[in-house]
Short mmCIF file of C-alpha atoms in Angstrom, two decimals:
data_model
loop_
_atom_site.label_atom_id
_atom_site.label_comp_id
_atom_site.label_asym_id
_atom_site.label_seq_id
_atom_site.Cartn_x
_atom_site.Cartn_y
_atom_site.Cartn_z
CA MET Z 1 120.66 237.51 262.09
CA ALA Z 2 120.67 238.83 258.56
CA ALA Z 3 123.76 236.77 257.80
CA ALA Z 4 122.06 233.62 259.10
CA ALA Z 5 118.99 234.34 256.97
CA VAL Z 6 121.16 234.82 253.88
CA MET Z 7 123.03 231.62 254.71
CA ALA Z 8 119.77 229.67 255.06
CA ALA Z 9 118.44 231.06 251.78
CA LEU Z 10 121.63 230.14 249.96
CA CYS Z 11 121.63 226.65 251.52
CA ARG Z 12 118.08 226.07 250.34
CA ARG Z 13 118.95 227.32 246.88
CA LEU Z 14 121.87 224.91 246.72
CA THR Z 15 119.89 221.90 247.94
CA ALA Z 16 117.15 222.60 245.40
CA ALA Z 17 119.57 223.30 242.62
CA LEU Z 18 122.25 220.68 243.01
CA ARG Z 19 120.68 217.28 242.78
CA LEU Z 20 123.84 215.61 241.53
CA PRO Z 21 123.90 211.92 240.52
CA GLY Z 22 126.78 211.23 242.86
CA ALA Z 23 125.19 213.00 245.83
CA ARG Z 24 125.50 211.15 249.08
CA PRO Z 25 122.09 210.09 250.47
CA GLY Z 26 123.29 210.66 253.98
CA SER Z 27 123.98 214.36 253.44
CA THR Z 28 121.64 215.84 256.00
CA ALA Z 29 120.69 219.46 256.20
CA ALA Z 30 123.32 219.92 258.86
CA GLY Z 31 126.02 218.25 256.78
CA LEU Z 32 125.15 220.24 253.71
CA ALA Z 33 124.90 223.41 255.73
CA GLY Z 34 128.37 222.72 257.04
CA LEU Z 35 129.73 222.34 253.53
CA THR Z 36 127.86 225.34 252.20
CA LEU Z 37 129.05 227.37 255.16
CA ASN Z 38 132.54 226.43 254.06
CA LEU Z 39 131.80 227.54 250.51
CA PHE Z 40 129.87 230.72 251.13
CA HIS Z 41 131.72 231.97 254.19
CA LYS Z 42 134.52 232.95 251.86
CA ASN Z 43 131.98 234.40 249.43
CA LEU Z 44 130.56 236.86 251.91
CA ALA Z 45 134.04 238.27 252.29
CA LYS Z 46 135.04 237.86 248.63
CA VAL Z 47 131.93 238.12 246.50
CA GLU Z 48 130.92 235.29 244.17
CA PRO Z 49 130.20 236.23 240.54
CA PHE Z 50 126.42 236.66 240.83
CA HIS Z 51 126.31 238.33 244.24
CA GLN Z 52 123.46 240.82 243.89
CA LEU Z 53 123.05 243.31 246.68
CA LYS Z 54 119.23 243.35 246.45
CA PHE Z 55 119.10 239.56 246.47
CA LEU Z 56 117.38 237.71 249.30
CA HIS Z 57 115.37 234.95 247.61
CA THR Z 58 113.67 233.00 250.36
CA THR Z 59 111.40 230.76 248.23
CA VAL Z 60 112.70 227.62 246.52
CA PRO Z 61 112.54 227.95 242.68
CA ARG Z 62 109.37 226.36 241.28
CA LYS Z 63 110.41 223.06 239.63
CA GLY Z 64 113.68 224.58 238.40
CA LEU Z 65 112.68 226.42 235.21
CA GLU Z 66 112.79 229.69 237.12
CA GLU Z 67 116.52 229.12 237.53
CA PHE Z 68 116.95 229.99 233.87
CA PHE Z 69 116.02 233.54 234.77
CA ASP Z 70 117.34 236.11 237.17
CA ASP Z 71 115.65 237.29 240.35
CA PRO Z 72 112.35 238.94 239.22
CA ARG Z 73 113.35 242.16 240.99
CA ASN Z 74 116.25 242.52 238.54
CA TRP Z 75 114.11 242.29 235.41
CA GLY Z 76 114.11 245.58 233.50
CA GLU Z 77 117.13 247.05 235.27
CA LYS Z 78 119.77 248.79 233.20
CA THR Z 79 122.78 247.55 235.20
CA ILE Z 80 123.04 244.76 237.72
CA LYS Z 81 125.84 244.74 240.29
CA SER Z 82 128.00 241.64 240.50
CA GLY Z 83 131.23 240.72 242.24
CA ASP Z 84 134.57 239.81 240.74
CA ALA Z 85 135.42 236.47 239.09
CA TRP Z 86 136.98 233.66 241.10
CA ASN Z 87 140.77 233.81 241.18
CA ILE Z 88 142.92 230.64 240.86
CA LYS Z 89 144.58 231.41 244.20
CA GLN Z 90 141.20 231.57 245.92
CA LEU Z 91 140.07 228.33 244.28
CA ARG Z 92 143.20 226.38 245.19
CA GLY Z 93 142.18 226.64 248.84
CA LYS Z 94 138.77 225.01 248.29
CA SER Z 95 138.04 221.31 248.70
CA SER Z 96 137.08 219.15 245.70
CA GLU Z 97 133.44 218.87 246.81
CA ASP Z 98 133.23 222.65 247.05
CA LEU Z 99 134.72 223.02 243.57
CA HIS Z 100 132.25 220.46 242.22
CA LYS Z 101 129.33 222.43 243.65
CA LEU Z 102 130.79 225.74 242.50
CA TRP Z 103 131.09 224.37 238.97
CA TYR Z 104 127.37 223.63 238.82
CA VAL Z 105 126.48 226.97 240.39
CA LEU Z 106 128.58 228.71 237.73
CA LEU Z 107 127.04 226.55 234.99
CA LYS Z 108 123.53 227.55 235.99
CA GLU Z 109 124.55 231.20 236.20
CA LYS Z 110 126.02 230.95 232.70
CA ASN Z 111 122.80 229.40 231.38
CA MET Z 112 120.80 232.21 232.98
CA LEU Z 113 123.02 234.89 231.43
CA LEU Z 114 122.89 233.23 228.01
CA THR Z 115 119.08 233.11 228.08
CA LEU Z 116 119.07 236.79 229.06
CA GLU Z 117 121.43 237.60 226.19
CA GLN Z 118 119.26 235.73 223.66
CA GLU Z 119 116.07 237.35 224.96
CA SER Z 120 117.63 240.82 224.77
CA LYS Z 121 118.60 240.10 221.14
CA ARG Z 122 115.03 239.03 220.42
CA GLN Z 123 113.57 242.13 222.08
CA LEU Z 124 116.25 244.36 220.48
CA ARG Z 125 117.29 245.72 223.87
CA PRO Z 126 120.73 246.03 225.44
CA MET Z 127 121.64 243.23 227.80
CA PRO Z 128 122.11 244.56 231.36
CA SER Z 129 125.76 244.18 232.47
CA PRO Z 130 127.15 241.67 229.93
CA GLU Z 131 130.51 241.59 231.73
CA ARG Z 132 128.99 238.96 234.05
CA LEU Z 133 129.33 236.39 231.27
CA GLU Z 134 133.08 236.98 230.97
CA LYS Z 135 133.48 236.74 234.73
CA VAL Z 136 131.61 233.43 234.83
CA GLU Z 137 133.63 232.04 231.91
CA LYS Z 138 136.88 233.06 233.60
CA SER Z 139 135.81 231.46 236.88
CA MET Z 140 134.86 228.21 235.15
CA LYS Z 141 138.19 228.14 233.32
CA ASN Z 142 140.01 228.65 236.62
CA VAL Z 143 138.05 225.85 238.31
CA ASP Z 144 138.94 223.55 235.40
CA LEU Z 145 142.63 224.49 235.72
CA VAL Z 146 142.68 223.79 239.46
CA VAL Z 147 141.00 220.40 238.97
CA ARG Z 148 143.49 219.50 236.24
CA GLU Z 149 146.41 220.51 238.49
CA ARG Z 150 145.10 218.28 241.26
CA GLU Z 151 144.62 215.40 238.83
CA VAL Z 152 148.20 215.73 237.57
CA ALA Z 153 149.55 215.89 241.13
CA LEU Z 154 147.62 212.77 242.12
CA ARG Z 155 148.81 210.90 239.04
CA LEU Z 156 152.41 211.90 239.74
CA LEU Z 157 152.16 210.58 243.28
CA GLN Z 158 150.46 207.35 242.29
CA THR Z 159 152.26 206.45 239.07
CA GLY Z 160 155.11 208.94 238.60
CA HIS Z 161 153.77 210.13 235.21
CA GLU Z 162 152.28 213.52 234.41
CA LYS Z 163 150.22 212.57 231.37
CA PRO Z 164 147.51 209.90 231.35
CA ALA Z 165 148.87 208.30 228.14
CA PRO Z 166 152.57 207.80 227.30
CA GLY Z 167 154.15 209.70 224.41
CA GLU Z 168 157.29 211.39 223.12
CA TRP Z 169 158.51 214.46 221.24
CA ARG Z 170 158.70 213.85 217.51
CA HIS Z 171 159.46 215.85 214.35
CA ASP Z 172 157.14 216.05 211.41
CA PHE Z 173 158.23 216.28 207.75
CA LEU Z 174 158.22 220.11 208.00
CA GLY Z 175 160.73 220.14 210.84
CA ARG Z 176 158.21 221.10 213.54
CA THR Z 177 158.48 219.39 216.96
CA TYR Z 178 155.30 218.15 218.59
CA TRP Z 179 154.17 215.78 221.37
CA TYR Z 180 153.09 212.44 219.89
CA THR Z 181 150.86 210.31 222.17
CA TYR Z 182 151.11 206.56 221.67
CA LYS Z 183 147.92 205.00 220.32
CA GLU Z 184 146.63 201.48 220.84
CA TRP Z 185 146.81 199.32 217.72
CA PRO Z 186 145.89 195.65 217.13
CA ILE Z 187 149.04 195.17 214.98
CA PRO Z 188 152.68 196.30 215.45
CA TRP Z 189 153.87 199.43 213.63
CA TYR Z 190 156.00 197.58 211.04
CA LEU Z 191 152.83 195.83 209.74
CA ASN Z 192 150.81 199.08 209.62
CA LYS Z 193 150.99 200.37 206.01
CA LYS Z 194 149.39 203.77 206.69
CA TYR Z 195 151.64 204.42 209.69
CA LYS Z 196 154.76 203.54 207.71
CA LYS Z 197 153.83 206.21 205.13
CA ARG Z 198 153.95 208.90 207.88
CA LYS Z 199 157.32 210.59 208.12
CA PHE Z 200 158.69 211.43 211.57
CA TYR Z 201 161.91 212.89 210.20
CA TYR Z 202 162.81 215.79 207.93
CA LEU Z 203 165.31 216.00 205.09
CA PRO Z 204 168.28 218.44 205.16
CA HIS Z 205 166.68 220.93 202.71
CA VAL Z 206 164.08 221.79 205.39
CA ASN Z 207 166.69 223.44 207.65
CA HIS Z 208 166.48 226.65 205.64
CA PHE Z 209 162.71 226.86 206.25
CA ILE Z 210 163.13 226.06 209.95
CA ARG Z 211 165.45 229.05 210.18
CA LEU Z 212 162.97 231.27 208.36
CA ARG Z 213 160.15 230.15 210.66
CA LEU Z 214 162.32 230.91 213.69
CA GLU Z 215 163.13 234.35 212.32
CA LYS Z 216 159.44 235.01 211.72
CA SER Z 217 158.46 234.10 215.29
CA LEU Z 218 161.32 236.18 216.73
CA CYS Z 219 160.35 239.18 214.57
CA ARG Z 220 156.73 238.88 215.72
CA ARG Z 221 157.78 238.72 219.38
CA ALA Z 222 160.08 241.75 219.02
CA ARG Z 223 157.37 243.71 217.18
CA ARG Z 224 154.84 242.98 219.94
CA LYS Z 225 157.33 244.07 222.63
CA ASN Z 226 158.16 247.30 220.81
CA LEU Z 227 154.47 248.06 220.33
CA GLU Z 228 153.89 247.60 224.05
CA LYS Z 229 156.82 249.91 224.84
CA THR Z 230 155.68 252.67 222.49
CA ARG Z 231 152.10 252.44 223.84
CA GLN Z 232 153.43 252.74 227.40
CA LYS Z 233 155.52 255.78 226.40
CA VAL Z 234 152.53 257.48 224.76
CA LEU Z 235 150.41 256.91 227.88
CA GLU Z 236 153.17 258.22 230.14
CA ARG Z 237 153.47 261.35 228.00
CA LYS Z 238 149.70 261.93 228.11
CA PHE Z 239 149.25 261.20 231.82
CA PRO Z 240 152.59 261.96 233.56
CA HIS Z 241 150.93 262.14 236.96
CA LEU Z 242 149.86 258.47 236.71
CA ALA Z 243 153.36 257.13 235.92
CA VAL Z 244 154.50 254.23 238.10
CA LYS Z 245 157.31 255.70 240.16
CA SER Z 246 158.25 252.64 242.25
CA GLU Z 247 159.71 250.74 239.24
CA ARG Z 248 162.03 253.62 238.36
CA GLN Z 249 163.54 253.59 241.84
CA MET J 1 123.71 217.48 222.93
CA THR J 2 121.38 214.66 222.01
CA LYS J 3 117.76 214.24 223.10
CA VAL J 4 118.80 211.89 225.88
CA ASP J 5 121.51 214.35 226.98
CA ILE J 6 119.00 217.21 227.20
CA LYS J 7 116.53 215.08 229.14
CA ASN J 8 119.17 214.03 231.67
CA TYR J 9 120.57 217.58 231.89
CA LEU J 10 117.21 219.11 232.76
CA GLU J 11 116.23 216.32 235.12
CA LYS J 12 119.49 216.06 237.05
CA ILE J 13 120.73 219.66 237.13
CA TYR J 14 117.48 221.67 237.08
CA ASN J 15 115.15 219.06 238.60
CA VAL J 16 112.60 219.60 235.83
CA PRO J 17 110.41 216.56 234.95
CA VAL J 18 110.68 215.97 231.19
CA ALA J 19 108.17 213.87 229.25
CA ALA J 20 109.68 214.06 225.75
CA VAL J 21 112.35 215.90 223.79
CA ARG J 22 112.49 216.46 220.04
CA THR J 23 115.42 218.16 218.32
CA ARG J 24 116.19 219.64 214.94
CA ILE J 25 119.13 221.52 213.48
CA GLN J 26 118.37 225.00 212.24
CA TYR J 27 120.41 225.92 209.17
CA GLY J 28 121.97 229.40 209.39
CA ALA J 29 121.62 231.39 206.17
CA ASN J 30 124.59 232.06 203.89
CA ASN J 31 123.04 234.87 201.84
CA LYS J 32 124.58 238.00 203.35
CA ARG J 33 127.68 239.42 201.75
CA ASN J 34 130.47 241.45 203.32
CA HIS J 35 132.39 244.40 201.85
CA LYS J 36 134.52 241.94 199.81
CA ASN J 37 131.38 240.33 198.35
CA GLN J 38 132.18 237.10 200.21
CA ARG J 39 129.26 235.21 201.61
CA VAL J 40 128.97 235.46 205.41
CA LYS J 41 127.38 232.46 207.07
CA LYS J 42 125.20 232.70 210.17
CA PRO J 43 126.00 229.73 212.43
CA ASP J 44 123.82 226.62 212.52
CA TYR J 45 122.22 225.77 215.82
CA LYS J 46 120.20 222.98 217.33
CA VAL J 47 116.65 223.65 218.56
CA ALA J 48 115.13 221.35 221.18
CA TYR J 49 111.40 221.11 221.89
CA VAL J 50 110.96 219.89 225.46
CA GLN J 51 107.63 218.61 226.73
CA LEU J 52 107.35 218.99 230.47
CA GLY J 53 105.95 216.13 232.51
CA GLN J 54 103.57 215.92 235.47
CA GLY J 55 101.03 218.32 233.92
CA GLN J 56 103.27 221.38 234.21
CA THR J 57 102.95 224.58 232.27
CA PHE J 58 105.55 227.23 231.57
CA GLN J 59 105.10 230.76 230.35
CA PHE J 60 108.17 232.60 229.08
CA PRO J 61 108.40 235.69 231.32
CA ASN J 62 108.80 239.27 230.22
CA LEU J 63 112.39 240.05 231.16
CA PHE J 64 112.19 243.73 230.19
CA PRO J 65 109.14 245.18 231.95
CA GLU J 66 108.61 248.95 231.92
CA LYS J 67 110.07 250.41 235.07
CA GLU J 68 109.68 253.94 236.40
CA GLN J 69 112.79 255.98 235.81
CA ASP J 70 115.33 256.85 238.44
CA THR J 71 115.75 260.46 239.66
CA GLU J 72 119.19 260.46 238.01
CA THR J 73 117.89 259.37 234.60
CA ARG J 74 114.99 261.81 234.86
CA SER J 75 117.31 264.73 235.64
CA PHE J 76 119.58 263.63 232.79
CA ASP J 77 116.61 263.57 230.40
CA ASP J 78 115.56 267.07 231.57
CA PHE J 79 119.08 268.35 231.05
CA ARG J 80 119.19 266.80 227.59
CA ASN J 81 115.83 268.34 226.59
CA LYS J 82 116.89 271.79 227.81
CA TYR J 83 120.15 271.54 225.87
CA MET J 84 118.31 270.55 222.66
CA GLU J 85 115.92 273.48 223.06
CA ARG J 86 118.81 275.88 223.56
CA GLU J 87 120.54 274.58 220.41
CA LYS J 88 117.33 274.98 218.36
CA GLN J 89 116.85 278.54 219.60
CA ARG J 90 120.42 279.41 218.64
CA GLN J 91 120.03 278.01 215.14
CA LYS J 92 116.82 279.98 214.49
CA GLY J 93 117.47 283.34 212.92
CA ASP J 94 116.03 286.74 213.73
CA PRO J 95 112.38 286.25 214.81
CA ARG J 96 111.43 289.49 213.03
CA ARG J 97 112.30 287.89 209.67
CA GLY J 98 109.43 285.39 210.10
CA GLY J 99 111.37 282.11 209.59
CA VAL J 100 113.11 283.28 206.33
CA PRO J 101 116.78 282.13 206.34
CA ASP J 102 119.68 284.65 206.41
CA TRP J 103 120.90 283.46 202.99
CA PHE J 104 118.37 285.65 201.30
CA GLY J 105 119.35 289.33 201.06
CA LEU J 106 117.40 291.93 202.99
#
């Protein structure tokens, strides 16, 4: 009963909040409820980023400007509980419509947190639980990654190419290798004066500097690894009872 | 984001009726100096003045109202006060000396 009430509240919040330009006119309450059930069923097991335990907002936000602010019961609190960020593995199982809706939900949550941050700066008060912002940013990045993956997969199936525009690996005059995407020009390259001035090759005297650059990157990598190792050793010496025993076996 | 962008954003995503939008770019000052005497710039930002449509009004809410303290915070405050009092008592010298510090002889 409580779960159904929560579901209904969340459905209403979604319908009010997500008036997308591409929304299907035939999406009835039942259809939307079905989709939202799909989206939030997982959330009740694995919490979404702004899952607040005291939250049961039954009224629809008045004309939308209230969505820039948190639930009024959370105003003035020192800490606000929130769930973990969305993992890529969890997002890969969602449909594209669900991801589209989740993106907008996350966007609104980010706007709300940013207004809260700005207001706390104005009032010279600490922002309650600022880690929510990082969680939302991480979730949005993961959603973007999943959508990109799907786009690349679709393009591979349809055309056989990974990238939308063709290109190739080229050298620059400093010996660095980079991916050059072909551009559209009205004239061929041998009539393009500015393009002919660009050098996509390097002279033999640059080899010395390529070697130095390689040495520098290798030194940096080795230094980082050694630092990690020494830090691990220090921690193990300080807290021997917390050492990971399974790796040693 | 341009004026048109802001209008569409608010109308489509937040369902807020917008009558007009005016924007300006606020210049961030470059007067502060760091420990190397280099000027540190505060970032520029765009300010948008949105006029709501359909005769709506909006009052910016108070996001930090005074709330009565929890039992935990109250007990922590009590503990902290008691500790401060104890420290002050310890630092005071002999009460028979009438507030005169121990530095002075006799």
